[in-house]
Coordinates of C-alpha atoms and ligand atoms in Angstrom, one line a residue:
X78 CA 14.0 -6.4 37.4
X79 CA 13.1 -7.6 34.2
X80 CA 9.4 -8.4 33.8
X81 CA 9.3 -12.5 33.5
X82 CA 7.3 -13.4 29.8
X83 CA 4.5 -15.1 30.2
X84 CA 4.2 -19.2 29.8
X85 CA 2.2 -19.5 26.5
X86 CA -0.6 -22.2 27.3
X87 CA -0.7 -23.4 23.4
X88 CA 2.1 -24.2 21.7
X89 CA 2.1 -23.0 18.1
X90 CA 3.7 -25.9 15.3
X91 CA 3.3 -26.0 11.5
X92 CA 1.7 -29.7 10.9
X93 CA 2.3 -31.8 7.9
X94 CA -1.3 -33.0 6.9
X95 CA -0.4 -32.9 2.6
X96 CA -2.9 -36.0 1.3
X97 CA -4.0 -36.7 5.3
X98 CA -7.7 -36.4 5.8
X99 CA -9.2 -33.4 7.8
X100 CA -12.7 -34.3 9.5
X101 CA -15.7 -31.8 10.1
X102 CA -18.6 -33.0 11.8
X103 CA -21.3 -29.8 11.0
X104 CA -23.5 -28.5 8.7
X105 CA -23.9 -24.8 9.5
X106 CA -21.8 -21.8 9.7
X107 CA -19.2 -22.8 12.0
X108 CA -18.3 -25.9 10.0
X109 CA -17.9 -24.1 6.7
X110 CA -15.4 -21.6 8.4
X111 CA -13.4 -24.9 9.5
X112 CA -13.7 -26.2 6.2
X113 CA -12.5 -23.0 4.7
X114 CA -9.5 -22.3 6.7
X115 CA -8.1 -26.0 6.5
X116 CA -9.1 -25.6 2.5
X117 CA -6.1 -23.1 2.7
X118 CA -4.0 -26.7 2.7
X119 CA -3.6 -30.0 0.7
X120 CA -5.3 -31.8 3.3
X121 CA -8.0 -33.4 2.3
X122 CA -11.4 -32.4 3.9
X123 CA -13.9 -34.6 5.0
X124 CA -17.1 -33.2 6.2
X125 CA -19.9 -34.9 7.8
X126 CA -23.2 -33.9 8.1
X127 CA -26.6 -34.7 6.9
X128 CA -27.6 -30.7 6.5
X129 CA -25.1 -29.2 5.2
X130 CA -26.4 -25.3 4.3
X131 CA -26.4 -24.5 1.0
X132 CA -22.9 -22.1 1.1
X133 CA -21.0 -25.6 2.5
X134 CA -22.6 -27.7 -0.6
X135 CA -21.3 -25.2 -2.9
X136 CA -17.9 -25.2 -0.7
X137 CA -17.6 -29.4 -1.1
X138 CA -18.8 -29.2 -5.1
X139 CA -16.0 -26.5 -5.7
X140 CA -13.6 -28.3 -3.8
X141 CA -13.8 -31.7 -3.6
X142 CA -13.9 -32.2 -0.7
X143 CA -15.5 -35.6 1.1
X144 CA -19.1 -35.3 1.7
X145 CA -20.7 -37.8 4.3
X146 CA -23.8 -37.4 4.4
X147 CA -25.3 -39.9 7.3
X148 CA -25.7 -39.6 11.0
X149 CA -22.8 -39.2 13.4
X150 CA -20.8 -42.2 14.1
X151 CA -17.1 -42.9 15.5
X152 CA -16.1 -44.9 12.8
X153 CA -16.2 -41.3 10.3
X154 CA -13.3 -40.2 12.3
X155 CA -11.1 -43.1 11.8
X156 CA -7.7 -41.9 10.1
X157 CA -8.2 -38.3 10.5
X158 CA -4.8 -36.6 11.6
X159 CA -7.2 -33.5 12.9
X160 CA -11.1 -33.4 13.7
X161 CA -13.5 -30.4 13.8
X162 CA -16.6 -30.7 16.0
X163 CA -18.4 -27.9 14.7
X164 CA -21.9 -29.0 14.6
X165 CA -23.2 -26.4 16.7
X166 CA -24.9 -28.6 18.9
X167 CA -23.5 -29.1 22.7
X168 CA -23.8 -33.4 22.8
X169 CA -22.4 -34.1 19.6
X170 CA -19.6 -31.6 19.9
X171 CA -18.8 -33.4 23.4
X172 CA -19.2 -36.6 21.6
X173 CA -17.3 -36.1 18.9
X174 CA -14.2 -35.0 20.8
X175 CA -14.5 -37.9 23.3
X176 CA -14.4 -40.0 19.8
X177 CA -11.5 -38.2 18.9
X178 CA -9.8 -38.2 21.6
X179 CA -10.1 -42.0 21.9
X180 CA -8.9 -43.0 18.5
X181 CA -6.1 -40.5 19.5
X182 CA -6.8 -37.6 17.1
X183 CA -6.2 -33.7 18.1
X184 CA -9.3 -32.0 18.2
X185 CA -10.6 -28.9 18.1
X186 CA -14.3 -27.7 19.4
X187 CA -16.0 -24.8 17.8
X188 CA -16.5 -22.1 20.7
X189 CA -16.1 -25.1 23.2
X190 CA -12.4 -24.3 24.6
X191 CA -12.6 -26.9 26.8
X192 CA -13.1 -29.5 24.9
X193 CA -10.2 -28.8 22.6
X194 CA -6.6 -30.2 22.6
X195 CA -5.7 -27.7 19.7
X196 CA -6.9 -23.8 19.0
X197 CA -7.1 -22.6 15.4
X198 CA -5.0 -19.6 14.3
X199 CA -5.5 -16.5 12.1
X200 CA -4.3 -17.5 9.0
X201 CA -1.8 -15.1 6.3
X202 CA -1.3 -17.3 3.9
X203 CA 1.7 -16.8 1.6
X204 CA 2.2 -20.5 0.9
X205 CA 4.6 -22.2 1.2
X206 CA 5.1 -19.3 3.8
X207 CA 2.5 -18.7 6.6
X208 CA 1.9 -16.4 9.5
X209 CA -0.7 -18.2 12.1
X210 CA -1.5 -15.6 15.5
X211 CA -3.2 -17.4 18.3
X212 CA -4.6 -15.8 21.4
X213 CA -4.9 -19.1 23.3
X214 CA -8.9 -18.3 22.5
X215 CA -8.8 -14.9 24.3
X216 CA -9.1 -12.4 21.6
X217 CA -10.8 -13.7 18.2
X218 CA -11.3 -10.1 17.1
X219 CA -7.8 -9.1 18.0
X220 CA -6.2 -11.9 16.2
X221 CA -7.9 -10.8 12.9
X222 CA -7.1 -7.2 13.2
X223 CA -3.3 -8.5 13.7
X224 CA -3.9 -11.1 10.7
X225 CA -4.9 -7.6 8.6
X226 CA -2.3 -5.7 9.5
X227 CA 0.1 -8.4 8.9
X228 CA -1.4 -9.3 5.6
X229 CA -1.0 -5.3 4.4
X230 CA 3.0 -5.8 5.3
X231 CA 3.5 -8.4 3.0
X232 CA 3.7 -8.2 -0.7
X233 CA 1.7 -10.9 -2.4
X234 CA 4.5 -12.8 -4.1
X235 CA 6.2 -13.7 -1.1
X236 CA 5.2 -17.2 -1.3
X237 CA 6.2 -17.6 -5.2
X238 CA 9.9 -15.2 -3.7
X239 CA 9.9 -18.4 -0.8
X240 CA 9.6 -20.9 -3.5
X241 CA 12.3 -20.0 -5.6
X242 CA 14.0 -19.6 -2.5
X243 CA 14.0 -23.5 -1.7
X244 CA 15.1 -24.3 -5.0
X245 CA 18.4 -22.3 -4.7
X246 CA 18.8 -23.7 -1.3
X247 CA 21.1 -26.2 -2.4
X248 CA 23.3 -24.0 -4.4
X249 CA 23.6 -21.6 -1.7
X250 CA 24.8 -24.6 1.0
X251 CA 27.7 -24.7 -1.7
X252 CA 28.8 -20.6 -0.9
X253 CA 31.1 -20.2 2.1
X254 CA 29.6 -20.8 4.9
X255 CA 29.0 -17.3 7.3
X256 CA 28.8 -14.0 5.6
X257 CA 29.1 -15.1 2.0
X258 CA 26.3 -17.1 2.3
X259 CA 24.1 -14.7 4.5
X260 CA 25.0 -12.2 1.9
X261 CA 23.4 -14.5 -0.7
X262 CA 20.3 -14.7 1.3
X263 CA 20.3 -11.2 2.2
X264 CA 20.9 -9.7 -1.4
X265 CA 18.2 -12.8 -2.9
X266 CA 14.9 -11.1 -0.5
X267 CA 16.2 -7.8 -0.6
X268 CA 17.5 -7.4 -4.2
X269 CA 17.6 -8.0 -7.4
X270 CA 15.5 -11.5 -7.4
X271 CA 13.0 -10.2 -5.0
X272 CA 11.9 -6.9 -7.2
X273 CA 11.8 -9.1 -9.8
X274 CA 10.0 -12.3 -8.5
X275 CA 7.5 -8.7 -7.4
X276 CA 7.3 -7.4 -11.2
X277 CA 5.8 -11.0 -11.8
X278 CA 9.0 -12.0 -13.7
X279 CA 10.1 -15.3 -12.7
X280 CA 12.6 -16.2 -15.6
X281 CA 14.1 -13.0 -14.9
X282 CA 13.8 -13.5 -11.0
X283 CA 15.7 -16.7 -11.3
X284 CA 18.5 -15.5 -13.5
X285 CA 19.1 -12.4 -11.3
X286 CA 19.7 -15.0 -8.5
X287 CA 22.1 -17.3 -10.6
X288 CA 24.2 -14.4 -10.8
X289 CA 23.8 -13.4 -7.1
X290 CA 25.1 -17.1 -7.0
X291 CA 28.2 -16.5 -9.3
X292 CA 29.3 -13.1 -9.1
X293 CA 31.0 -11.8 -5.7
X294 CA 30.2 -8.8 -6.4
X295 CA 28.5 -6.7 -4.0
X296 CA 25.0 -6.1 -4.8
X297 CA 23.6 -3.6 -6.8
X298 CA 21.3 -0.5 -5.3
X299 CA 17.9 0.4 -6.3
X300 CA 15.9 3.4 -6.6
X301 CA 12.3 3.5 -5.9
X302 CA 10.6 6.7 -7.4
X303 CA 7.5 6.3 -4.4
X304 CA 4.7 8.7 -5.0
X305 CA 4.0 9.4 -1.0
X306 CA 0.4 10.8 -1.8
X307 CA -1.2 14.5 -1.2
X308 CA -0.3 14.4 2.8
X309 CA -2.3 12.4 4.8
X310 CA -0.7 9.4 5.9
X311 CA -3.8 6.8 5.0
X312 CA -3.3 7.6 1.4
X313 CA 0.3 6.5 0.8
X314 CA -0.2 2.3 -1.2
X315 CA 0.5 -0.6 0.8
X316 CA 3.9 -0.8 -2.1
X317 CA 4.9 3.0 -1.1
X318 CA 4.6 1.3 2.5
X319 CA 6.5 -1.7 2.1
X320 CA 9.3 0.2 0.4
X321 CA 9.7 2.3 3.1
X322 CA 9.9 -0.2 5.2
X323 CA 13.0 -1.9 3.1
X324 CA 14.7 0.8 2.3
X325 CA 18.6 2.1 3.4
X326 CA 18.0 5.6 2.6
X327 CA 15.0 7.6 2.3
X328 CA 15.3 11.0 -0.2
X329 CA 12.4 13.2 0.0
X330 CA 11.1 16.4 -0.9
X331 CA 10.0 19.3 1.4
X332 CA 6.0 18.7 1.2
X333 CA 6.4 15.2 2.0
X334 CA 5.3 15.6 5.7
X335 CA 7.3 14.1 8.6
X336 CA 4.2 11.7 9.5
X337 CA 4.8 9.6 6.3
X338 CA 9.1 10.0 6.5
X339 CA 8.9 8.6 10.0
X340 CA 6.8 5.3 8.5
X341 CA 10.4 4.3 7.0
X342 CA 12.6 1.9 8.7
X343 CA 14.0 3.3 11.6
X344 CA 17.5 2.8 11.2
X345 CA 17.1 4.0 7.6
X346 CA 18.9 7.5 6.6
X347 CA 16.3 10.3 5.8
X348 CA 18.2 13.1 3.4
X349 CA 15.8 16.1 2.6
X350 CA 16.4 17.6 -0.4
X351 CA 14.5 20.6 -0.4
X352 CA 12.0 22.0 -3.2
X353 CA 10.5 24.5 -1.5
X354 CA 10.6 27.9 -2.9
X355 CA 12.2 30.4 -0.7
X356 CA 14.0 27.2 1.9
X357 CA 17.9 26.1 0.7
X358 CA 17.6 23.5 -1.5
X359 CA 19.7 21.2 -3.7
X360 CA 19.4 21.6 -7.4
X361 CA 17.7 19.2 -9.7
X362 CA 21.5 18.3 -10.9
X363 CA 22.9 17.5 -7.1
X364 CA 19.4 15.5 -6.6
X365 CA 20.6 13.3 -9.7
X366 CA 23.9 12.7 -8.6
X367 CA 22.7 11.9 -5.0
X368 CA 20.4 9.1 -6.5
X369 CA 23.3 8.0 -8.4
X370 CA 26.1 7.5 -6.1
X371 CA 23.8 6.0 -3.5
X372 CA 22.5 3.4 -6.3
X373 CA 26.4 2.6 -6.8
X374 CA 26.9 2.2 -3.5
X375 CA 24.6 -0.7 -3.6
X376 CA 22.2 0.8 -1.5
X377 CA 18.0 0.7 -1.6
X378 CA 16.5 3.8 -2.1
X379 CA 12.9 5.0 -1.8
X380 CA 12.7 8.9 -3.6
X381 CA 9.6 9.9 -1.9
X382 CA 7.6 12.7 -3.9
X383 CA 4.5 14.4 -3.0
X384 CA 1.4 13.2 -4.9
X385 CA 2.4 11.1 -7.8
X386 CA 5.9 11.4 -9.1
X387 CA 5.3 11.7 -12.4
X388 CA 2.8 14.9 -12.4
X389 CA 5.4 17.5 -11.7
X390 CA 7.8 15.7 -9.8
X391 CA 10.8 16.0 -12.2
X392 CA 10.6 12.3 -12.0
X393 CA 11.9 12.4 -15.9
X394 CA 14.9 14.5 -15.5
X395 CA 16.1 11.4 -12.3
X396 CA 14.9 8.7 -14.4
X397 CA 17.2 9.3 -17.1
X398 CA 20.2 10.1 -14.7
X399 CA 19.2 6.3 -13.1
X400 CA 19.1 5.3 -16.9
X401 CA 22.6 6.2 -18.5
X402 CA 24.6 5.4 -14.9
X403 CA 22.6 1.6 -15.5
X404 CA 21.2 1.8 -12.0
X405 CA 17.8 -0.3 -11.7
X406 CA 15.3 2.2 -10.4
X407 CA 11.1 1.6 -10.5
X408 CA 8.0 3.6 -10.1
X409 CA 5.2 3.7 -7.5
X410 CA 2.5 5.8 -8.0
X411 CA 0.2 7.7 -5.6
X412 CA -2.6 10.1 -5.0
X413 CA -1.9 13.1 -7.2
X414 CA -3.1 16.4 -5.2
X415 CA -5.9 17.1 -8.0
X416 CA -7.2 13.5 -7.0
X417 CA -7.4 14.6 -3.2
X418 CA -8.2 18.0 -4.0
X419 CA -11.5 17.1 -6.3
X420 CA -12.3 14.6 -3.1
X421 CA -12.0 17.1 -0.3
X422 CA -14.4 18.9 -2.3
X423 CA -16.8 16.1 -3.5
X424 CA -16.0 17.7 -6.7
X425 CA -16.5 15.3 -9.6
X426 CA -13.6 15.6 -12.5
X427 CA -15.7 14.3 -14.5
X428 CA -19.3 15.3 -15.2
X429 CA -21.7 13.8 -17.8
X430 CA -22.8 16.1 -20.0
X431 CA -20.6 18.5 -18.7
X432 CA -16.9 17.8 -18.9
X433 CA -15.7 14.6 -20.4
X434 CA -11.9 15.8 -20.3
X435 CA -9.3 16.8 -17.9
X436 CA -6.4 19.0 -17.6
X437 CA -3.1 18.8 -15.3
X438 CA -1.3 22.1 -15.3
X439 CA 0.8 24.5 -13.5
X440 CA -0.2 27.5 -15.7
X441 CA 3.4 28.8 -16.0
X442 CA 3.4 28.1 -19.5
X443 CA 1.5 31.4 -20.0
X444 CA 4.3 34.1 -20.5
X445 CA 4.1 33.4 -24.5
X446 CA 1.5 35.1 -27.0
X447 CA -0.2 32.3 -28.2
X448 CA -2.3 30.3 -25.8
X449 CA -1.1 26.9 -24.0
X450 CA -2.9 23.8 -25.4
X451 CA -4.4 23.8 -22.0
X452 CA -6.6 26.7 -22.3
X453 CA -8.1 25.5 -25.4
X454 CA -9.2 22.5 -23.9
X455 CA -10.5 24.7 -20.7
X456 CA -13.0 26.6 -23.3
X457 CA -13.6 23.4 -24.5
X458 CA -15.2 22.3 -21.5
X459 CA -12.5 20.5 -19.8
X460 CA -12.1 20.3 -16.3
X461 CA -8.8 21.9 -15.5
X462 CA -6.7 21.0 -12.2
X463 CA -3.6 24.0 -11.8
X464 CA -0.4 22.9 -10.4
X465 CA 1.4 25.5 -8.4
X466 CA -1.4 27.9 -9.7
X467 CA -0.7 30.6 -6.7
X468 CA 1.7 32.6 -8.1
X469 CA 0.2 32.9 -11.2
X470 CA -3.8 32.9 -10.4
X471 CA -4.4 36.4 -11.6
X472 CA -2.4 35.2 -15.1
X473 CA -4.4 32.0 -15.2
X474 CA -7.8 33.7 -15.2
X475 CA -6.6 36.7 -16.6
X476 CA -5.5 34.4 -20.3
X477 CA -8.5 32.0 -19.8
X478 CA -11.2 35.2 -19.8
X479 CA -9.2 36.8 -22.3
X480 CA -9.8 33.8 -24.5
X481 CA -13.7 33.1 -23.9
X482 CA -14.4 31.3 -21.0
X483 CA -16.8 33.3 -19.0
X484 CA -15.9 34.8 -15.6
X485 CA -18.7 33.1 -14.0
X486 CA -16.6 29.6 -14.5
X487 CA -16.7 28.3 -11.2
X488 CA -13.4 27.9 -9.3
X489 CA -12.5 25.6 -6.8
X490 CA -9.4 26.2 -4.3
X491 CA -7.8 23.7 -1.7
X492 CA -5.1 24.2 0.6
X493 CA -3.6 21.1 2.4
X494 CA -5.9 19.0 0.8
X495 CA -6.3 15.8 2.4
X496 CA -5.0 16.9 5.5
X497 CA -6.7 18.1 8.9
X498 CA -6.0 21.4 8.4
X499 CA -7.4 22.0 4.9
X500 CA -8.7 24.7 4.3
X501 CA -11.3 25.4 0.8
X502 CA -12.6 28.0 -1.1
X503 CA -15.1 28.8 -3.8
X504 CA -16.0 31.4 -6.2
X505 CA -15.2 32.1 -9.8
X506 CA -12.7 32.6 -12.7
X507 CA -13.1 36.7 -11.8
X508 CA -12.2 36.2 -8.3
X509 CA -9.5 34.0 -8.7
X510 CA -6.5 36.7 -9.3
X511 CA -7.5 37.5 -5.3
X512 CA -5.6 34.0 -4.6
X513 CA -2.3 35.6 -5.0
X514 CA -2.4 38.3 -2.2
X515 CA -3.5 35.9 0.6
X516 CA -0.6 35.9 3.0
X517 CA -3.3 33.6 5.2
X518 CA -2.7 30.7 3.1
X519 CA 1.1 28.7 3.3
X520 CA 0.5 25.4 2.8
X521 CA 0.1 24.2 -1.2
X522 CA -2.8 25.1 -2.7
X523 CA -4.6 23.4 -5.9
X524 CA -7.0 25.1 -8.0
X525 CA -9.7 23.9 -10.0
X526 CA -11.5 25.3 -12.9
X527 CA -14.4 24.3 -15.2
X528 CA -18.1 23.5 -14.9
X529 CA -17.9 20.4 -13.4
X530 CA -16.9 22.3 -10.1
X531 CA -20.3 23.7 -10.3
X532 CA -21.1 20.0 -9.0
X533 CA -19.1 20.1 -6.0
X534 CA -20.1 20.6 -2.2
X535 CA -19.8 24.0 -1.0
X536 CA -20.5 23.6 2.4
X537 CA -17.5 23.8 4.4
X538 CA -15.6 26.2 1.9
X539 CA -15.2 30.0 2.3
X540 CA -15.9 32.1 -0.7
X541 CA -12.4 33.1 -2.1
X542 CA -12.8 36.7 -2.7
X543 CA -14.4 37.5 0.7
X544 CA -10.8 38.1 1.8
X545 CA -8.6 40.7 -0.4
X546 CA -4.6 41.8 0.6
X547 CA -3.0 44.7 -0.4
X548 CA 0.4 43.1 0.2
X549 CA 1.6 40.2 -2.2
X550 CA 1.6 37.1 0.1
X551 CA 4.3 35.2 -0.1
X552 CA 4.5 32.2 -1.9
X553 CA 6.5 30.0 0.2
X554 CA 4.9 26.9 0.7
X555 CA 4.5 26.4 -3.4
X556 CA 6.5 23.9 -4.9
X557 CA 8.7 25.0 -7.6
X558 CA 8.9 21.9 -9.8
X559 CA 7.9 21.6 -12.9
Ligands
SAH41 N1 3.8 15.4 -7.7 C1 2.8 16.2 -7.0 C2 2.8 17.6 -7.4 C3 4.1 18.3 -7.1 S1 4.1 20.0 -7.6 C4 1.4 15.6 -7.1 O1 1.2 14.7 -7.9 O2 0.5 16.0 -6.4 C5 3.6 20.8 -6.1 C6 2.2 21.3 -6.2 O3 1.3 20.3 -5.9 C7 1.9 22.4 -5.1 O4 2.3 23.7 -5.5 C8 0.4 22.3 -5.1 O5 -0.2 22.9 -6.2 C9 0.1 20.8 -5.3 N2 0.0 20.1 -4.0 C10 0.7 19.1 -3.5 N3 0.2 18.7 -2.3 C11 -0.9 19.4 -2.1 C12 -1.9 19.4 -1.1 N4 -1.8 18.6 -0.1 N5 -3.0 20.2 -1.3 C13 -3.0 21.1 -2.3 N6 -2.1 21.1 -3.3 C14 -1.1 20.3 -3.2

């Protein structure tokens, strides 16, 4: 049998109180958390209270708001549309609600239940558009965590999206009614005019809908180039998050782990596309035209890449595809792996005195005579983060020693940084090469060199030439772009 829902006790409404007054009776705390919650609308406050704390004063002198400032009477209440008893003190709340309740005004009781016709919600605030969660009372602390996690859903420009929204309303009661017009509405928060209302470009926000408006057209897709951060799902942004959450199809690479996949819609279609040296992958090319033909089939599309997508993501190469097919793509960025790397280490990139600069690199740039840019700035003193370093760690240090900088540089090695099964290792430029013949390690690996590792904490890492392989490890878990 189906479990019966439960009666709610409170009803929840949206009430009009634009140029109505708001009364407070309180001084403290309490009162200036009422004031500050109803100062989220155009009502006007009026707060009465002879000791108001120093926070409220500042509250009313910023605001405007009405200050009373006299003893309690009935006659303060008169044409409120709400009241706040909120003085903190058991017989004036009571009397104030009784007052309130006679003149026929809702009111509300701080921490007083009983007294109150009306509960105060949790507030997200995207005005004109608002999110209010009650718990009848029951769960203060719940109702914020849900307010948080609400407020981490929704982008920031929804209310200035919802605005321009009411003032094509009228133009959109002229479409057909039914699907036409739901594809309007559709295509207006999910499209064009949304991303763009997003980007902070209102002009361009309204034109896209005016020609949502004319055109019959169906919309155009979008690709979303989302950094999804080093692995650990905490670290993708609240925008990589959101996207995920909008999108049609999700494209990802091999070390994007399943955890952050899954966060996507559910109904969305997840396409792997390989990049993982050894596993069947498509090439660079097929990954182009995939992002293509799904833009032209009006579709949203979040490319998730590991890390940030423009250090070695071959974000470039998809950009320009995007480009000359006229397909509106953007770019999130996230935690590059050097970034979680240098924290799973407490190793500072930076060091005063010590190293002011800092290199990405993958170090496969070192087959030619002369010496990568890179390494010059290494002997320079620059902090130097290598990309897909494993397969080339004996070449790395090999070229680096070979061109001055000491053997004693000290090295810094993470595997699966920022997830739960990292693993790190120390040592130095002359044990580096040793990196290459560990079968032990097949997750990705980042390497960092320079004295500024010097800096880091060595306490949970394993010294990296303890352990030395005759066999050549393979190298499978190492991304192969460049
Ligand atoms: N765009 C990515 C890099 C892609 S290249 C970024 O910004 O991080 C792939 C290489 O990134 C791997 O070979 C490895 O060197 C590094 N990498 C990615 N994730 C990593 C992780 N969790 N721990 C260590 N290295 C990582």
């Amino acid at each position: 049998m189906p479990q019966a829902i439960a009666k709610l006790n409170a009803f929840p409404v949206f009430m009009r109180v634009e140029g109505e007054a708001v009364a407070i009776v309180g001084g403290g705390e309490a009162a200036l958390a009422k004031a500050r919650l109803v100062g989220q609308s155009s009502a006007v406050l009026r707060i009465i209270t002879q000791a108001p704390e120093a926070e409220l004063l500042a509250f009313i002198a910023a605001t405007g708001a009405i200050h009373i400032d006299a003893a309690y009477e009935a006659a303060h209440l008169e044409g409120a549309a709400l009241v706040f008893a909120a003085s903190g003190e058991e017989v004036l709340d009571r009397r104030v609600a009784e007052d309130a309740r006679r003149l026929g005004i809702p009111v509300n009781a701080v921490d007083r239940p009983e007294l109150c016709d009306f509960f105060t919600p949790a507030l997200v605030n995207r005005a004109p558009v608002a999110i209010a969660i009650g718990t009848e009372g029951a769960g203060p602390v719940l109702a914020q965590m849900l307010r948080g996690r609400i407020d981490r859903m929704l982008s920031p420009s929804l209310g200035a999206l919802a605005t321009l929204a009411a003032s094509f309303r009228g133009a959109a009661e002229r479409l057909p009614n039914g699907t036409g017009r739901r594809r309007f509405w559709r295509d207006f928060f999910a499209g064009a005019p949304a991303r763009a209302v997003e980007a902070g470009e209102l002009s361009q926000a309204h034109d896209a809908a005016v020609e949502l408006l004319v055109s019959n057209a169906p919309s155009s897709g979008h690709i979303a180039l989302v950094g999804a951060g080093p692995g650990a799902e905490d670290l993708l942004t609240l925008r990589a998050h959101r996207l995920l959450m909008e999108a049609d199809v999700i494209v990802h690479d091999a070390l994007v782990p399943e955890a952050i996949v899954a966060m996507g819609r559910r109904d969305a279609e997840r396409l792997p596309v390989g990049k993982r040296k050894g596993c069947h992958s498509k090439s660079q090319e097929e990954i182009n035209a995939l992002l293509v033909e799904l833009g032209r089939e009006g579709k949203r599309v979040v490319r998730l890449k590991s890390g940030d997508p423009l250090v070695f993501g071959r974000a470039g190469e998809e950009m320009a595809a995007l480009r000359d097919a006229g397909i509106a793509y953007e770019v999130v960025p996230g935690v590059t792996a050097a970034f979680a790397a240098a924290a799973d280490f407490e190793l500072p990139l930076t060091l005063r005195g010590v190293s002011s600069s800092l290199v990405f690199t993958t170090g496969h740039d070192l087959k030619g005579n002369s010496l990568p840019d890179w390494a010059k700035l290494a002997i320079s003193g620059a902090t130097v983060a290598v990309y897909m370093g494993r397969s080339v760690a004996a070449e790395v240090a090999g070229r680096l020693i070979e061109a001055g900088l000491s053997p004693d540089t000290a090295v810094a090695v993470v595997e699966n940084a920022s997830l739960g099964t990292r693993r790190r290792f120390h040592g130095t430029l002359a044990d580096l090469p040793s990196l290459e013949a560990r079968a032990d390690l097949t997750g990705p690996v980042m390497t960092i060199i320079g004295d500024a590792v010097a800096g880091a904490n060595f306490d949970r890492s394993e010294p990296l030439a303890a352990h030395r392989h005759e066999d050549t490890a393979s190298v499978a878990a190492e991304g192969v772009e460049q």
